[in-house]
CSV table of C-alpha atoms in Angstrom, one decimal:
chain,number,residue,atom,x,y,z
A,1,UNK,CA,35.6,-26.3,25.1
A,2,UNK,CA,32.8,-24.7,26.7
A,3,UNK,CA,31.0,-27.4,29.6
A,4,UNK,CA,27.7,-27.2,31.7
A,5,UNK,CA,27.7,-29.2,35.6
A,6,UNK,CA,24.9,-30.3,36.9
A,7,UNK,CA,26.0,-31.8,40.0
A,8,UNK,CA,22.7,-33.1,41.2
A,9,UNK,CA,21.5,-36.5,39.1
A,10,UNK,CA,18.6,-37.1,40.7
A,11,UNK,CA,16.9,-35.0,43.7
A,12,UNK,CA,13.9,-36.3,45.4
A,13,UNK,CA,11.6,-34.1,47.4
A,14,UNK,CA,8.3,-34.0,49.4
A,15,UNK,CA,5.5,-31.1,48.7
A,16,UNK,CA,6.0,-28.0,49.7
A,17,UNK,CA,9.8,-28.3,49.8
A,18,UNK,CA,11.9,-25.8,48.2
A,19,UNK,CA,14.2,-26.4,45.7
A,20,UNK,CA,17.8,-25.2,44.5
A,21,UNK,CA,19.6,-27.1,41.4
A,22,UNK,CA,23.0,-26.4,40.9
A,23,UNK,CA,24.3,-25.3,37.5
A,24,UNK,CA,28.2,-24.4,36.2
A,25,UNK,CA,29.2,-22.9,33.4
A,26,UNK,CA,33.2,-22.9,32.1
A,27,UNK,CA,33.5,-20.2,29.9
A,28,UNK,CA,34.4,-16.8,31.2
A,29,UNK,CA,33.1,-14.5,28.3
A,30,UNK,CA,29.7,-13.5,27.5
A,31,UNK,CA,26.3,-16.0,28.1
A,32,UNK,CA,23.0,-15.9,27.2
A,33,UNK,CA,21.7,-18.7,30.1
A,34,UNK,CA,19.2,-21.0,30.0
A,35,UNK,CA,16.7,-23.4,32.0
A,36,UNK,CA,14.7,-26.2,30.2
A,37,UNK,CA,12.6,-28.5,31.5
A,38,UNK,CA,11.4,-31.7,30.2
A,39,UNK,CA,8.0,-33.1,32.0
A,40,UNK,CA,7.7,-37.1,31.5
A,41,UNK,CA,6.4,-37.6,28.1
A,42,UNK,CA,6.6,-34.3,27.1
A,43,UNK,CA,9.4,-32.5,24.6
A,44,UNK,CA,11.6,-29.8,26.6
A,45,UNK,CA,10.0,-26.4,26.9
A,46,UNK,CA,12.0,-23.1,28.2
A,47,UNK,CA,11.5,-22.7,31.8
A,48,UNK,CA,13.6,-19.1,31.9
A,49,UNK,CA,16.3,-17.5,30.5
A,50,UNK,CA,19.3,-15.0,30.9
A,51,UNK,CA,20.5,-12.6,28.5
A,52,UNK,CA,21.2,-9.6,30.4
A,53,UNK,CA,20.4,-6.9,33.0
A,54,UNK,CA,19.2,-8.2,36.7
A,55,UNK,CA,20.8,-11.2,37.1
A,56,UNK,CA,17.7,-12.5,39.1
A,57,UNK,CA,15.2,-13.5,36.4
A,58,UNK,CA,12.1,-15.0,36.8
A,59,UNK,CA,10.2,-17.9,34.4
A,60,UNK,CA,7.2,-20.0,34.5
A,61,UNK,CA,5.9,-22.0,37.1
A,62,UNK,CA,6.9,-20.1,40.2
A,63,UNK,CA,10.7,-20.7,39.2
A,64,UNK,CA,13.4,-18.3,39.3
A,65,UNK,CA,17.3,-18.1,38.6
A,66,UNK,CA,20.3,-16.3,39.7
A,67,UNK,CA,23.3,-15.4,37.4
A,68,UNK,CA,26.7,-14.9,39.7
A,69,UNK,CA,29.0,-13.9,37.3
A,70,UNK,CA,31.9,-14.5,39.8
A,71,UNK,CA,31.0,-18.3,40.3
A,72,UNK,CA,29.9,-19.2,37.2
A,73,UNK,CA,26.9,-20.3,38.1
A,74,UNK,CA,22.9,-20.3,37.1
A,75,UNK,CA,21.1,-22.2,39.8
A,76,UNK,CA,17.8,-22.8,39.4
A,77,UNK,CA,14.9,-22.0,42.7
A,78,UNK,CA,11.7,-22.6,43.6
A,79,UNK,CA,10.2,-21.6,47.5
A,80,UNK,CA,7.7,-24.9,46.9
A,81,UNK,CA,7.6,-27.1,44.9
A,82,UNK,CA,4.8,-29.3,43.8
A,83,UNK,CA,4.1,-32.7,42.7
A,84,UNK,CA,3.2,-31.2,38.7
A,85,UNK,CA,7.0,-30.2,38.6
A,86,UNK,CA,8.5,-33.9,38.5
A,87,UNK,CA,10.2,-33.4,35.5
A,88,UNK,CA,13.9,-33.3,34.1
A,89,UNK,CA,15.8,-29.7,34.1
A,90,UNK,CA,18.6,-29.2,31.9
A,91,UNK,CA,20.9,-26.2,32.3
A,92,UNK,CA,22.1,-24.5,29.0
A,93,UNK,CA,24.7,-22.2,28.2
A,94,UNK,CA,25.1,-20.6,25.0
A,95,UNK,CA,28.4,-18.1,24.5
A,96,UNK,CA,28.9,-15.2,22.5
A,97,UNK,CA,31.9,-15.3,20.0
A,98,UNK,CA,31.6,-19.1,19.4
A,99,UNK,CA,29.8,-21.5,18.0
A,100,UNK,CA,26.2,-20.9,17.6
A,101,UNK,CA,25.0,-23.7,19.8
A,102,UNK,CA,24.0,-24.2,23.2
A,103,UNK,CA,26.1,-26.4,25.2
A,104,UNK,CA,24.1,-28.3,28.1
A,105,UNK,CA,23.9,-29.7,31.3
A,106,UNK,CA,23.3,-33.4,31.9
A,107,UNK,CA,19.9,-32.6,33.1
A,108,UNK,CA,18.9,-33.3,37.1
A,109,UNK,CA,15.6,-35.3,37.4
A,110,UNK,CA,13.5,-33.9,40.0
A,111,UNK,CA,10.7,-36.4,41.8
A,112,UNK,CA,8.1,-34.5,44.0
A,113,UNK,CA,6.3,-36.9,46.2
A,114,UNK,CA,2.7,-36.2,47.1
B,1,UNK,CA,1.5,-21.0,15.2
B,2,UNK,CA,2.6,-24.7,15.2
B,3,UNK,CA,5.5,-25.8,16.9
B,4,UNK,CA,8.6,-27.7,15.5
B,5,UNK,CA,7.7,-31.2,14.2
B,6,UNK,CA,9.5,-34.5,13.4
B,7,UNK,CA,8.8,-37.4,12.0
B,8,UNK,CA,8.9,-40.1,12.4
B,9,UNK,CA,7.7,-40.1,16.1
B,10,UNK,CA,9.5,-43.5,16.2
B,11,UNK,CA,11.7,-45.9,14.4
B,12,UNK,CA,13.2,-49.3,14.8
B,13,UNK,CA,15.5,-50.5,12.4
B,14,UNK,CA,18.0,-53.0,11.6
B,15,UNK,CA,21.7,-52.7,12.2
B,16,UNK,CA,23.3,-51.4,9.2
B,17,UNK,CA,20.2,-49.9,7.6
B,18,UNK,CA,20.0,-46.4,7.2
B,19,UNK,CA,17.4,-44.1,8.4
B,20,UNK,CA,16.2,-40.5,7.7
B,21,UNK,CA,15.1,-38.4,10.1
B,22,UNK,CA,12.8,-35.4,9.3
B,23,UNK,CA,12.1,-32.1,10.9
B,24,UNK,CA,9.8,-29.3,10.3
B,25,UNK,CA,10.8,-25.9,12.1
B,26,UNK,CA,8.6,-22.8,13.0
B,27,UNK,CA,8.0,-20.7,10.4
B,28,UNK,CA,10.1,-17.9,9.9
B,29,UNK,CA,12.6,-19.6,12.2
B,30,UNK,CA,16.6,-19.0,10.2
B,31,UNK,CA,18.8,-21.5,12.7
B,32,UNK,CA,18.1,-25.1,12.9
B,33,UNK,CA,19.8,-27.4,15.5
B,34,UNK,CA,20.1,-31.2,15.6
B,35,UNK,CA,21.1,-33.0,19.2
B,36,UNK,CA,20.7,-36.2,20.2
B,37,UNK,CA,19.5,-37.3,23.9
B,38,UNK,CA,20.8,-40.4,25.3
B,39,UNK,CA,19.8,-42.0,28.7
B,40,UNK,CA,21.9,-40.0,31.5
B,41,UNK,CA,23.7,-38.3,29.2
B,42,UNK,CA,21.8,-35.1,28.6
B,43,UNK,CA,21.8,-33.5,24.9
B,44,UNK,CA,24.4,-33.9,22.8
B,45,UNK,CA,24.9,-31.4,19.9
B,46,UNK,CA,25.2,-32.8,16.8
B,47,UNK,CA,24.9,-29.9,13.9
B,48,UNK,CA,23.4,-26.0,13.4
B,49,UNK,CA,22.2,-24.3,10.6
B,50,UNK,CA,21.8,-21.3,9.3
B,51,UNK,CA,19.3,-21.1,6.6
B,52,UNK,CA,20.3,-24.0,5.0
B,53,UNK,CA,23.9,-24.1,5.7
B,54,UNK,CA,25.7,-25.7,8.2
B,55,UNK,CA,28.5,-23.6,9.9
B,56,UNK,CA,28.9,-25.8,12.6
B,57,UNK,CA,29.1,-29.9,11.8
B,58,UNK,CA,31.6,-30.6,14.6
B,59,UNK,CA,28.8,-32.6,16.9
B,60,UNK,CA,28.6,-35.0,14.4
B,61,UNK,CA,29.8,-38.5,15.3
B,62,UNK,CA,31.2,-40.3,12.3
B,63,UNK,CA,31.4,-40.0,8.4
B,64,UNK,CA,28.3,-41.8,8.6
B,65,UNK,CA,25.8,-38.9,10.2
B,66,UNK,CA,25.0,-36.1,7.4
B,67,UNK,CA,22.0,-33.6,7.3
B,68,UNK,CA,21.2,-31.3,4.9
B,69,UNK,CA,18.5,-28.3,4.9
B,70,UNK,CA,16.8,-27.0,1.8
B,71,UNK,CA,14.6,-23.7,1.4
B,72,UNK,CA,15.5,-22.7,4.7
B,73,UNK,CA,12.8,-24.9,6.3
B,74,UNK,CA,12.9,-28.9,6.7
B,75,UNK,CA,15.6,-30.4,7.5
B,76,UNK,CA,16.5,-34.2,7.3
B,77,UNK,CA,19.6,-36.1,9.2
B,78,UNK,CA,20.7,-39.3,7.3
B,79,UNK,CA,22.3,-42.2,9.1
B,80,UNK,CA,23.8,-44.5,7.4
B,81,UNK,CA,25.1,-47.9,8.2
B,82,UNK,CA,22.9,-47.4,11.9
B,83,UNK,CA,24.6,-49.1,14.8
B,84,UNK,CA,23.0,-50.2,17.9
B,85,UNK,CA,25.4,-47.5,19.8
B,86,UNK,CA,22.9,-44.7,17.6
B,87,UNK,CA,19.8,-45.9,19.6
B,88,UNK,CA,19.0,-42.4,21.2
B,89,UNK,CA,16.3,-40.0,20.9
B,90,UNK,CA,16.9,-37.2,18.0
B,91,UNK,CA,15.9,-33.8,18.5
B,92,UNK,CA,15.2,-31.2,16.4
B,93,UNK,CA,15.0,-27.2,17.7
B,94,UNK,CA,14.6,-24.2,15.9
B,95,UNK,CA,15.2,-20.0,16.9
B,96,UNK,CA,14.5,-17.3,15.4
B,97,UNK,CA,17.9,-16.6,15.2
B,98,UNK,CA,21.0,-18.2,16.5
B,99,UNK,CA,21.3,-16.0,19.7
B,100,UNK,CA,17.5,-16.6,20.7
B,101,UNK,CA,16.3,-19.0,22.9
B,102,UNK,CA,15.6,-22.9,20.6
B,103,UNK,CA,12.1,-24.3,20.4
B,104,UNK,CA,12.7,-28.3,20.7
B,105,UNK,CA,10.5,-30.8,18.9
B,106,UNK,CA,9.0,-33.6,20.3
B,107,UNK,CA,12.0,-35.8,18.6
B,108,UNK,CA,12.5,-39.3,16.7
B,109,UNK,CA,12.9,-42.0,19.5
B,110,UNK,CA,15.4,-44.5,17.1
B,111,UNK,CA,16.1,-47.7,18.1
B,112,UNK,CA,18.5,-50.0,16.4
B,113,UNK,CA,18.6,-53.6,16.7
């Protein structure tokens, strides 16, 4: 079965810092990929997404991603970060030719201290 | 356009009661996912629909979790028989279709004691 790593829990940074979260993916075919963020109190909102084309896309907020097919991977960047993005960020993958859900990361809560 | 809705917002109940969760999708909006979001444990599928069948039911954790969609539009997830081991926030999403990126509702925090 298809599975999403997120191998940081919990990352705390100061303002200004930049950011990288890691995301996995373990299915080799096609992927439509996908960041979502979850501000405290809020309900999660799409942050970017990947269908095809340059793997380098771009989303709200300043944050970016990177697709490298050849790792597997969909980390999430941001040159500086402020204190408005303490949130949670969940990593989702969804895969052509199977089921028609998305399969997600555990989510890696991000605290930006002032 | 309004977003995806779900009601209740909240919901204690007693162990071995059952509940019914509701949700509302966009409009126009075919697929309908249910997960459920436990502490530290990210989102956990539970079913998808497509108008208002359900290809996919293999998220669902026991004989006693069912949902049903009618007219294409709201959906509602039943538990019956709640545990205190179903305590979790429910979420709802909808897409446009089932390849298109989910719109998530604001979900049903349930709490069984």
């Amino acid at each position: 079965a298809q599975s999403v790593s997120q191998h940081n829990h919990h990352v705390i940074l100061s303002e200004a810092a930049s950011l990288e979260l890691g995301c996995n993916y373990s299915y080799g075919g096609t992927v439509n990929l996908f960041w979502y963020v979850q501000y405290p109190g809020q309900h999660l909102q799409l942050l970017l997404k990947y269908f095809s084309g340059d793997p380098l896309v771009k989303g709200i907020k300043g944050f970016e991603a990177e697709f490298i097919k050849s790792k597997f991977s969909f980390n999430l960047r941001k040159p500086s970060v402020q204190w408005s993005d303490t949130a949670e960020y969940f990593c989702a993958v969804w895969t052509q030719g199977g089921s028609e859900k998305l399969v997600f990361g555990k989510g890696t809560k991000l605290t930006v201290n002032p | 356009g309004a977003g995806v809705s779900q009601s209740p917002s909240n919901k204690v109940t007693e162990k071995g009661k059952d509940v019914e969760l509701r949700c509302d999708p966009i409009s126009g909006h075919t697929a309908l996912y249910w997960y459920r979001q436990s502490l530290g444990q990210g989102l956990e599928f539970l079913i998808y629909f497509q108008g208002n069948s359900a290809p996919d039911k293999s998220g669902l954790p026991s004989d006693r979790f069912s949902a049903e969609r009618t007219g294409g539009s709201v959906s509602t997830l039943t538990i019956q028989r709640t545990q205190q081991e179903d305590s979790a926030v429910y979420l709802c999403a909808s897409s446009y279709t089932g390849v298109t990126e989910q719109y998530f509702g604001p979900g049903t925090r349930l709490t069984v004691t």
